[in-house]
Amino acid sequence: MLRSFCDEVLSIVRQWTPKKRYRKNKHAKYCDELAEFIREKLRKMQQNVPFGVPEEHYVKREGGRSRADIEIDGRIGIELKVDLKGKTEMDRLMGQLNHYEDEYNCIIVVLCGEVREDTADELRYKLKKRYGATSMLAFGFGPQKPRVEIVRVKEKSQSRKKREMTEKTRSPLDIQFSPQSAKQFFDQATKWGRSLINQAKKGHSYYNTHHHLSLKNGEERGDKSENGA
């Protein structure tokens, strides 16, 4: 039952996308937003129970020095890190998780902001090395270590920035057409081409006509001059 609830909370956390990318008091604001998101999702789960009495759950922020950033039912701890980088921050996180081992049966580490891929890979390696063998916990075998999971959060502003960079670096000739749009483009280009040719012909005809009239008028003026003389 406990493991199942951990899976449910993990699923909820994976659905979370921050409303914005915070610049000030980032850690506290991300934690507050995530806690409220989890609280609302659990409330809806309780309302959707068709039979029996739904389980009551509570979500708590900052349970204390030896507690995680977000605590659920006193059994699940969520530790949120913003812009995790460097050995010092990594060692501090591992030390916090070491304190949480006696407090929670399930720990979820949430990574927000800018986190390098090699940093995330190193953290996964360390957590797997320490907490990898957790599959037998529900049956009481093996060392009583908590289940630990990592969730990387993608922020909306990051996705928008990536799209903007892609647009800036895209070649003007890097255009993909479907067969239908390609035919429409070709037909329109052909129409424009014909229009330009017709305009060029009209211009050429206009030039020839006026040039001919100019020559003719010049000759007539010349003849009159000679006759007058």
XYZ file of N, CA and C in Angstrom:
687
model
N 0.830 -1.199 0.000
C 0.000 0.000 0.000
C 0.868 1.253 0.000
N 1.927 1.229 0.831
C 2.821 2.371 0.926
C 3.542 2.614 -0.384
N 4.035 1.539 -0.984
C 4.749 1.657 -2.250
C 3.820 2.196 -3.329
N 2.579 1.734 -3.324
C 1.613 2.203 -4.298
C 1.373 3.700 -4.152
N 1.291 4.191 -2.952
C 1.072 5.612 -2.729
C 2.290 6.412 -3.176
N 3.470 5.850 -2.982
C 4.692 6.500 -3.460
C 4.648 6.638 -4.981
N 4.172 5.594 -5.666
C 4.036 5.655 -7.127
C 3.052 6.743 -7.545
N 1.968 6.884 -6.798
C 0.971 7.900 -7.120
C 1.543 9.306 -6.963
N 2.262 9.537 -5.882
C 2.876 10.851 -5.661
C 3.939 11.120 -6.721
N 4.718 10.111 -7.052
C 5.747 10.255 -8.082
C 5.118 10.635 -9.419
N 3.995 10.018 -9.738
C 3.283 10.340 -10.974
C 2.795 11.789 -10.969
N 2.317 12.255 -9.823
C 1.848 13.635 -9.701
C 3.009 14.619 -9.909
N 4.128 14.337 -9.267
C 5.289 15.231 -9.381
C 5.761 15.311 -10.828
N 5.724 14.210 -11.548
C 6.156 14.200 -12.951
C 5.230 15.009 -13.853
N 4.005 15.254 -13.399
C 3.062 16.056 -14.183
C 3.274 17.558 -13.996
N 4.030 17.927 -12.983
C 4.158 19.339 -12.630
C 5.085 20.085 -13.574
N 4.612 21.237 -14.056
C 5.420 22.186 -14.811
C 5.267 23.548 -14.145
N 6.348 24.160 -13.684
C 6.236 25.459 -13.010
C 5.518 26.493 -13.888
N 4.727 27.334 -13.266
C 3.971 28.352 -14.000
C 4.889 29.393 -14.633
N 6.027 29.628 -13.995
C 6.973 30.610 -14.514
C 8.366 30.263 -14.003
N 9.349 30.937 -14.568
C 10.719 30.745 -14.098
C 11.055 31.878 -13.127
N 11.150 31.543 -11.865
C 11.345 32.552 -10.829
C 12.793 33.045 -10.804
N 12.946 34.326 -10.518
C 14.268 34.944 -10.457
C 14.717 35.213 -9.026
N 13.737 35.510 -8.140
C 14.058 35.790 -6.743
C 13.356 34.777 -5.845
N 14.028 34.440 -4.738
C 13.483 33.447 -3.800
C 13.025 32.191 -4.545
N 13.857 31.763 -5.458
C 13.480 30.671 -6.366
C 13.100 29.399 -5.628
N 13.925 28.990 -4.688
C 13.691 27.717 -4.007
C 12.352 27.709 -3.277
N 12.095 28.755 -2.521
C 10.845 28.817 -1.749
C 9.623 28.860 -2.654
N 9.695 29.617 -3.742
C 8.541 29.747 -4.634
C 8.266 28.452 -5.394
N 9.320 27.790 -5.832
C 9.131 26.494 -6.497
C 8.514 25.482 -5.528
N 9.012 25.474 -4.310
C 8.486 24.530 -3.311
C 7.014 24.805 -3.013
N 6.675 26.071 -2.835
C 5.285 26.429 -2.551
C 4.368 26.007 -3.701
N 4.810 26.266 -4.920
C 3.983 25.924 -6.084
C 3.818 24.412 -6.211
N 4.906 23.660 -6.027
C 4.830 22.209 -6.134
C 3.953 21.624 -5.033
N 4.090 22.133 -3.807
C 3.275 21.635 -2.694
C 1.794 21.844 -2.964
N 1.443 23.005 -3.467
C 0.042 23.300 -3.775
C -0.460 22.415 -4.920
N 0.402 22.155 -5.892
C 0.040 21.286 -7.012
C -0.263 19.873 -6.521
N 0.603 19.345 -5.662
C 0.394 18.001 -5.114
C -0.869 17.959 -4.264
N -1.058 18.990 -3.451
C -2.236 19.056 -2.577
C -3.529 19.015 -3.397
N -3.570 19.764 -4.463
C -4.759 19.825 -5.312
C -5.005 18.492 -6.021
N -3.936 17.854 -6.488
C -4.078 16.565 -7.167
C -4.575 15.485 -6.204
N -4.047 15.475 -4.992
C -4.488 14.486 -4.005
C -5.946 14.723 -3.616
N -6.345 15.986 -3.542
C -7.734 16.312 -3.218
C -8.686 15.778 -4.301
N -8.282 15.924 -5.542
C -9.113 15.414 -6.639
C -9.167 13.891 -6.625
N -8.045 13.249 -6.271
C -8.026 11.788 -6.180
C -9.006 11.304 -5.108
N -9.071 12.021 -4.007
C -9.987 11.650 -2.929
C -11.443 11.804 -3.360
N -11.712 12.819 -4.163
C -13.076 13.054 -4.623
C -13.525 12.029 -5.658
N -12.567 11.421 -6.352
C -12.895 10.489 -7.428
C -12.961 9.029 -6.977
N -12.875 8.785 -5.676
C -12.992 7.414 -5.171
C -14.456 6.978 -5.266
N -14.781 5.952 -6.090
C -16.187 5.578 -6.305
C -16.829 4.863 -5.119
N -16.050 4.027 -4.415
C -16.612 3.244 -3.303
C -15.725 3.402 -2.061
N -16.339 3.210 -0.907
C -15.605 3.242 0.343
C -15.246 4.651 0.767
N -14.437 4.730 1.802
C -14.013 6.013 2.362
C -12.643 6.375 1.794
N -12.511 7.520 1.142
C -11.213 7.901 0.571
C -10.187 8.177 1.657
N -8.934 7.873 1.363
C -7.865 8.125 2.316
C -7.604 9.618 2.452
N -7.322 10.030 3.648
C -6.984 11.423 3.899
C -5.464 11.584 3.863
N -5.013 12.630 3.210
C -3.575 12.900 3.118
C -3.315 14.365 3.453
N -2.109 14.633 3.917
C -1.739 16.016 4.155
C -0.389 16.307 3.508
N -0.244 17.537 3.069
C 0.998 17.997 2.444
C 1.541 19.140 3.293
N 2.781 18.998 3.726
C 3.371 19.966 4.642
C 4.663 20.530 4.060
N 4.855 21.828 4.239
C 6.073 22.499 3.774
C 7.076 22.648 4.904
N 8.341 22.295 4.633
C 9.446 22.480 5.562
C 9.131 21.932 6.949
N 9.288 20.644 7.063
C 8.984 19.992 8.330
C 10.021 20.190 9.415
N 11.181 20.797 9.098
C 12.223 20.995 10.109
C 13.596 20.761 9.514
N 14.612 20.890 10.355
C 15.986 20.788 9.874
C 16.299 19.420 9.278
N 15.797 18.373 9.904
C 16.063 17.019 9.410
C 14.917 16.501 8.558
N 14.090 17.420 8.061
C 12.947 17.031 7.235
C 13.114 17.591 5.832
N 12.414 17.009 4.862
C 12.505 17.426 3.465
C 11.733 18.726 3.229
N 11.925 19.304 2.054
C 11.243 20.553 1.702
C 9.727 20.389 1.732
N 9.251 19.244 1.241
C 7.819 18.948 1.237
C 7.621 17.556 1.832
N 6.652 17.455 2.706
C 6.397 16.182 3.395
C 4.942 15.779 3.189
N 4.727 14.512 2.854
C 3.376 14.012 2.622
C 3.100 12.862 3.582
N 2.134 13.058 4.445
C 1.722 12.051 5.427
C 2.860 11.609 6.340
N 3.933 12.370 6.394
C 5.058 11.991 7.236
C 5.794 10.766 6.724
N 5.429 10.279 5.531
C 6.048 9.061 4.992
C 6.850 9.310 3.716
N 6.481 10.362 2.998
C 7.139 10.672 1.727
C 7.766 12.059 1.823
N 9.036 12.137 1.492
C 9.739 13.410 1.518
C 10.146 13.827 0.112
N 9.969 15.106 -0.182
C 10.353 15.641 -1.493
C 11.384 16.731 -1.266
N 12.561 16.531 -1.831
C 13.655 17.498 -1.720
C 13.843 18.173 -3.082
N 13.685 19.483 -3.118
C 13.759 20.221 -4.373
C 15.063 21.002 -4.454
N 15.736 20.870 -5.597
C 16.989 21.580 -5.824
C 16.878 22.431 -7.085
N 17.330 23.686 -6.965
C 17.294 24.614 -8.093
C 18.724 24.877 -8.564
N 18.956 24.708 -9.865
C 20.273 24.959 -10.462
C 21.379 24.173 -9.753
N 21.140 22.898 -9.560
C 22.135 22.051 -8.886
C 23.412 21.963 -9.721
N 24.540 22.233 -9.082
C 25.812 22.164 -9.796
C 26.956 22.046 -8.789
N 28.035 21.449 -9.236
C 29.247 21.394 -8.433
C 29.250 20.300 -7.379
N 30.454 19.933 -6.974
C 30.645 18.870 -5.990
C 30.085 19.262 -4.619
N 30.228 20.533 -4.233
C 29.776 20.963 -2.912
C 28.268 20.772 -2.762
N 27.498 21.216 -3.760
C 26.044 21.081 -3.687
C 25.620 19.616 -3.767
N 26.345 18.837 -4.569
C 26.031 17.411 -4.680
C 26.265 16.709 -3.344
N 27.395 17.014 -2.706
C 27.702 16.385 -1.415
C 26.684 16.807 -0.346
N 26.251 18.060 -0.403
C 25.256 18.528 0.560
C 23.940 17.781 0.379
N 23.538 17.565 -0.866
C 22.305 16.824 -1.133
C 22.408 15.389 -0.622
N 23.529 14.741 -0.874
C 23.705 13.367 -0.406
C 23.683 13.319 1.116
N 24.227 14.347 1.782
C 24.182 14.400 3.237
C 22.757 14.571 3.749
N 21.965 15.403 3.050
C 20.560 15.580 3.444
C 19.796 14.264 3.314
N 20.018 13.563 2.203
C 19.324 12.289 2.001
C 19.715 11.281 3.067
N 20.963 11.364 3.517
C 21.410 10.465 4.577
C 20.625 10.709 5.871
N 20.311 11.981 6.152
C 19.505 12.307 7.337
C 18.056 11.852 7.157
N 17.574 11.878 5.914
C 16.172 11.542 5.654
C 15.896 10.039 5.693
N 16.939 9.234 5.662
C 16.756 7.781 5.571
C 15.908 7.236 6.724
N 16.069 7.828 7.890
C 15.323 7.345 9.059
C 13.946 8.007 9.183
N 13.654 8.966 8.303
C 12.405 9.723 8.419
C 11.344 9.273 7.411
N 11.790 8.833 6.224
C 10.835 8.549 5.154
C 11.059 7.167 4.547
N 9.978 6.638 4.016
C 10.058 5.385 3.268
C 10.243 5.638 1.773
N 9.933 6.855 1.349
C 10.053 7.222 -0.064
C 10.547 8.664 -0.138
N 11.590 8.888 -0.947
C 12.157 10.226 -1.124
C 12.197 10.538 -2.619
N 11.701 11.716 -2.964
C 11.710 12.149 -4.369
C 12.564 13.405 -4.470
N 13.599 13.343 -5.285
C 14.470 14.492 -5.520
C 14.010 15.185 -6.803
N 13.645 16.447 -6.695
C 13.145 17.208 -7.841
C 14.201 18.232 -8.253
N 14.600 18.184 -9.515
C 15.617 19.095 -10.038
C 14.953 20.152 -10.909
N 15.126 21.425 -10.543
C 14.562 22.542 -11.300
C 15.683 23.432 -11.823
N 15.320 24.295 -12.764
C 16.283 25.259 -13.275
C 17.298 24.627 -14.204
N 18.486 25.206 -14.205
C 19.550 24.754 -15.103
C 20.389 23.677 -14.414
N 20.289 22.478 -14.931
C 21.054 21.349 -14.397
C 21.759 20.663 -15.564
N 23.056 20.607 -15.512
C 23.816 19.971 -16.592
C 23.539 18.480 -16.634
N 23.600 17.938 -17.830
C 23.295 16.517 -18.008
C 24.279 15.633 -17.253
N 25.560 16.001 -17.246
C 26.543 15.185 -16.529
C 26.321 15.244 -15.018
N 25.797 16.379 -14.525
C 25.477 16.482 -13.096
C 24.323 15.554 -12.737
N 23.282 15.546 -13.590
C 22.138 14.666 -13.350
C 22.551 13.203 -13.434
N 23.409 12.874 -14.386
C 23.882 11.487 -14.524
C 24.692 11.058 -13.300
N 25.539 11.948 -12.790
C 26.339 11.623 -11.605
C 25.441 11.399 -10.393
N 24.393 12.231 -10.271
C 23.472 12.069 -9.146
C 22.724 10.741 -9.253
N 22.268 10.385 -10.449
C 21.592 9.096 -10.632
C 22.512 7.936 -10.244
N 23.773 8.048 -10.648
C 24.736 6.985 -10.337
C 24.913 6.831 -8.828
N 25.077 7.955 -8.126
C 25.289 7.900 -6.684
C 24.060 7.360 -5.952
N 22.879 7.794 -6.395
C 21.654 7.324 -5.747
C 21.421 5.846 -6.016
N 21.705 5.406 -7.223
C 21.537 3.984 -7.545
C 22.515 3.136 -6.742
N 23.725 3.658 -6.568
C 24.729 2.929 -5.810
C 24.346 2.796 -4.333
N 23.709 3.831 -3.796
C 23.335 3.806 -2.391
C 21.964 3.168 -2.145
N 20.998 3.478 -3.029
C 19.622 3.043 -2.771
C 19.074 2.102 -3.844
N 19.923 1.579 -4.687
C 19.450 0.777 -5.824
C 18.621 -0.425 -5.432
N 18.987 -1.160 -4.399
C 18.282 -2.391 -4.025
C 17.133 -2.079 -3.077
N 16.004 -1.617 -3.658
C 14.854 -1.265 -2.825
C 13.623 -2.092 -3.167
N 13.751 -3.018 -4.112
C 12.575 -3.741 -4.593
C 11.987 -4.677 -3.545
N 12.762 -5.083 -2.512
C 12.278 -6.051 -1.522
C 11.808 -5.378 -0.239
N 11.787 -4.026 -0.230
C 11.434 -3.335 1.006
C 10.026 -3.665 1.473
N 9.113 -3.811 0.531
C 7.718 -4.034 0.902
C 7.525 -5.354 1.631
N 8.479 -6.267 1.463
C 8.361 -7.594 2.084
C 9.248 -7.731 3.314
N 9.973 -6.659 3.628
C 10.746 -6.677 4.863
C 12.094 -7.340 4.749
N 12.592 -7.567 3.532
C 13.899 -8.187 3.367
C 14.951 -7.131 3.080
N 16.210 -7.477 3.392
C 17.307 -6.595 3.042
C 17.359 -5.364 3.930
N 18.332 -4.492 3.656
C 18.484 -3.276 4.467
C 17.289 -2.355 4.281
N 16.867 -1.758 5.377
C 15.689 -0.902 5.333
C 16.060 0.502 4.855
N 16.311 0.627 3.585
C 16.594 1.922 2.986
C 15.366 2.417 2.238
N 15.191 3.722 2.175
C 14.012 4.251 1.483
C 14.143 4.114 -0.027
N 13.028 4.201 -0.683
C 13.016 4.262 -2.144
C 13.306 5.703 -2.541
N 14.251 5.916 -3.447
C 14.648 7.266 -3.858
C 14.501 7.395 -5.372
N 13.811 8.447 -5.807
C 13.580 8.697 -7.225
C 13.998 10.121 -7.576
N 14.368 10.335 -8.840
C 14.732 11.662 -9.335
C 13.732 12.098 -10.396
N 13.315 13.349 -10.327
C 12.433 13.932 -11.342
C 13.065 15.231 -11.816
N 13.321 15.316 -13.116
C 13.817 16.561 -13.705
C 12.641 17.336 -14.286
N 12.538 18.575 -13.898
C 11.407 19.410 -14.309
C 11.817 20.298 -15.476
N 10.989 20.295 -16.519
C 11.208 21.178 -17.666
C 10.315 22.394 -17.518
N 10.951 23.546 -17.516
C 10.191 24.778 -17.340
C 9.731 25.330 -18.679
N 8.624 26.056 -18.670
C 8.049 26.607 -19.893
C 8.999 27.584 -20.557
N 9.647 28.422 -19.780
C 10.540 29.418 -20.348
C 11.717 28.770 -21.040
N 12.186 27.605 -20.514
C 13.281 26.899 -21.152
C 12.858 26.382 -22.517
N 11.646 25.836 -22.590
C 11.155 25.326 -23.866
C 11.001 26.454 -24.866
N 10.487 27.628 -24.408
C 10.307 28.770 -25.298
C 11.658 29.279 -25.786
N 12.644 29.336 -24.891
C 13.971 29.800 -25.263
C 14.599 28.872 -26.284
N 14.387 27.568 -26.109
C 14.941 26.602 -27.047
C 14.323 26.779 -28.419
N 12.984 27.032 -28.456
C 12.323 27.243 -29.745
C 12.841 28.505 -30.419
N 13.082 29.587 -29.624
C 13.582 30.835 -30.185
C 14.974 30.648 -30.762
N 15.837 29.900 -30.066
C 17.180 29.644 -30.560
C 17.137 28.824 -31.842
N 16.201 27.878 -31.910
C 16.061 27.059 -33.110
C 15.643 27.917 -34.292
N 14.717 28.858 -34.055
C 14.259 29.738 -35.125
C 15.393 30.634 -35.615
N 16.246 31.119 -34.671
C 17.336 32.008 -35.041
C 18.400 31.283 -35.868
N 18.666 30.029 -35.549
C 19.728 29.281 -36.220
C 19.238 28.526 -37.442
N 17.941 28.567 -37.719
C 17.416 27.837 -38.864
C 17.762 28.551 -40.156
N 18.182 27.802 -41.161
C 18.496 28.366 -42.463
C 17.234 28.840 -43.155
N 17.296 29.959 -43.917
C 16.114 30.416 -44.657
C 15.630 29.392 -45.666
N 16.538 28.521 -46.125
C 16.159 27.496 -47.095
C 15.699 26.205 -46.440
N 15.742 26.177 -45.086
C 15.340 24.968 -44.372
C 13.828 24.950 -44.213
N 13.124 24.680 -45.318
C 11.666 24.698 -45.341
C 11.168 23.308 -45.699
N 10.238 22.828 -44.933
C 9.656 21.510 -45.192
C 8.244 21.687 -45.726
N 7.967 21.074 -46.886
C 6.663 21.172 -47.509
C 5.998 19.807 -47.531
N 4.710 19.821 -47.338
C 3.919 18.637 -47.624
C 3.629 18.651 -49.115
N 3.257 17.520 -49.725
C 2.953 17.501 -51.163
C 1.920 18.553 -51.555
N 0.914 18.759 -50.711
C -0.131 19.727 -51.033
C 0.405 21.157 -50.967
N 1.157 21.480 -49.899
C 1.678 22.836 -49.765
C 2.735 23.119 -50.822
N 3.497 22.093 -51.210
C 4.497 22.272 -52.264
C 3.829 22.611 -53.590
N 2.718 21.950 -53.908
C 1.988 22.229 -55.154
C 1.432 23.650 -55.137
N 0.876 24.066 -53.958
C 0.346 25.415 -53.838
C 1.454 26.450 -54.011
N 2.618 26.168 -53.425
C 3.747 27.082 -53.561
C 4.190 27.182 -55.012
N 4.263 26.047 -55.698
C 4.686 26.025 -57.097
C 3.688 26.773 -57.978
N 2.390 26.552 -57.754
C 1.355 27.233 -58.545
C 1.422 28.746 -58.345
N 1.608 29.155 -57.069
C 1.681 30.582 -56.786
C 2.919 31.199 -57.413
N 4.055 30.470 -57.350
C 5.288 30.980 -57.952
C 5.144 31.094 -59.466
N 4.469 30.120 -60.067
C 4.232 30.170 -61.509
C 3.367 31.366 -61.870
N 2.352 31.610 -61.066
C 1.456 32.753 -61.299
C 2.221 34.065 -61.197
N 3.073 34.171 -60.192
C 3.876 35.385 -60.047
C 4.821 35.560 -61.244
N 5.415 34.435 -61.653
C 6.334 34.504 -62.779
C 5.655 34.987 -64.046
N 4.480 34.451 -64.315
C 3.740 34.881 -65.504
C 3.371 36.353 -65.414
N 2.975 36.800 -64.212
C 2.620 38.198 -64.026
C 3.814 39.108 -64.302
N 4.989 38.710 -63.830
C 6.191 39.509 -64.075
C 6.542 39.562 -65.554
N 6.369 38.409 -66.240
C 6.661 38.366 -67.689
C 5.714 39.279 -68.449
N 4.424 39.239 -68.093
C 3.437 40.094 -68.768
C 3.750 41.565 -68.540
N 4.126 41.902 -67.297
C 4.473 43.293 -67.017
C 5.709 43.718 -67.803
N 6.665 42.785 -67.924
C 7.867 43.107 -68.695
C 7.535 43.316 -70.164
N 6.642 42.481 -70.717
C 6.232 42.631 -72.115
C 5.530 43.965 -72.339
N 4.628 44.317 -71.391
C 3.929 45.592 -71.521
C 4.900 46.765 -71.463
N 5.871 46.653 -70.584
C 6.860 47.711 -70.476
C 7.692 47.823 -71.733
N 8.056 46.676 -72.313
C 8.845 46.678 -73.535
C 8.041 47.277 -74.684
N 6.751 46.901 -74.760
C 5.885 47.434 -75.810
C 5.698 48.930 -75.642
N 5.519 49.362 -74.406
C 5.353 50.788 -74.121
C 6.599 51.552 -74.534
N 7.746 50.973 -74.236
C 9.008 51.639 -74.597
C 9.161 51.735 -76.102
N 8.877 50.651 -76.823
C 9.018 50.654 -78.287
C 8.082 51.671 -78.925
N 6.841 51.711 -78.432
C 5.862 52.643 -79.001
C 6.293 54.080 -78.802
N 6.662 54.449 -77.599
C 7.054 55.829 -77.325
C 8.373 56.179 -77.983
N 9.257 55.186 -78.076
C 10.531 55.437 -78.748
C 10.293 55.713 -80.231
N 9.387 54.935 -80.832
C 9.059 55.120 -82.251
C 8.420 56.490 -82.475
N 7.476 56.875 -81.592
C 6.834 58.174 -81.725
C 7.843 59.298 -81.560
N 8.783 59.139 -80.657
C 9.799 60.166 -80.441
C 10.652 60.345 -81.680
N 11.032 59.236 -82.310
C 11.832 59.311 -83.542
C 11.040 59.973 -84.653
N 9.752 59.578 -84.751
C 8.910 60.122 -85.808
C 8.718 61.618 -85.622
N 8.455 62.024 -84.392
C 8.294 63.452 -84.129
C 9.568 64.229 -84.402
N 10.689 63.583 -84.120
C 11.966 64.234 -84.391
C 12.187 64.430 -85.876
N 11.819 63.410 -86.656
C 11.981 63.521 -88.109
C 11.074 64.611 -88.665
N 9.813 64.680 -88.145
C 8.882 65.697 -88.640
C 9.376 67.092 -88.323
N 9.925 67.284 -87.138
C 10.457 68.594 -86.795
C 11.649 68.952 -87.664
N 12.433 67.920 -88.005
C 13.569 68.144 -88.879
C 13.126 68.575 -90.278
N 12.083 67.920 -90.793
C 11.597 68.282 -92.133
C 11.059 69.699 -92.167
N 10.308 70.074 -91.118
C 9.771 71.427 -91.061
C 10.882 72.466 -91.026
N 11.943 72.167 -90.352
C 13.053 73.087 -90.264
C 13.703 73.300 -91.619
N 13.848 72.194 -92.346
C 14.457 72.283 -93.663
C 13.548 73.074 -94.597
N 12.242 72.817 -94.555
C 11.312 73.541 -95.426
C 11.265 75.011 -95.099
N 11.344 75.327 -93.851
C 11.319 76.725 -93.444
C 12.547 77.462 -93.927
N 13.642 76.724 -93.937
C 14.876 77.332 -94.399
C 14.800 77.629 -95.874
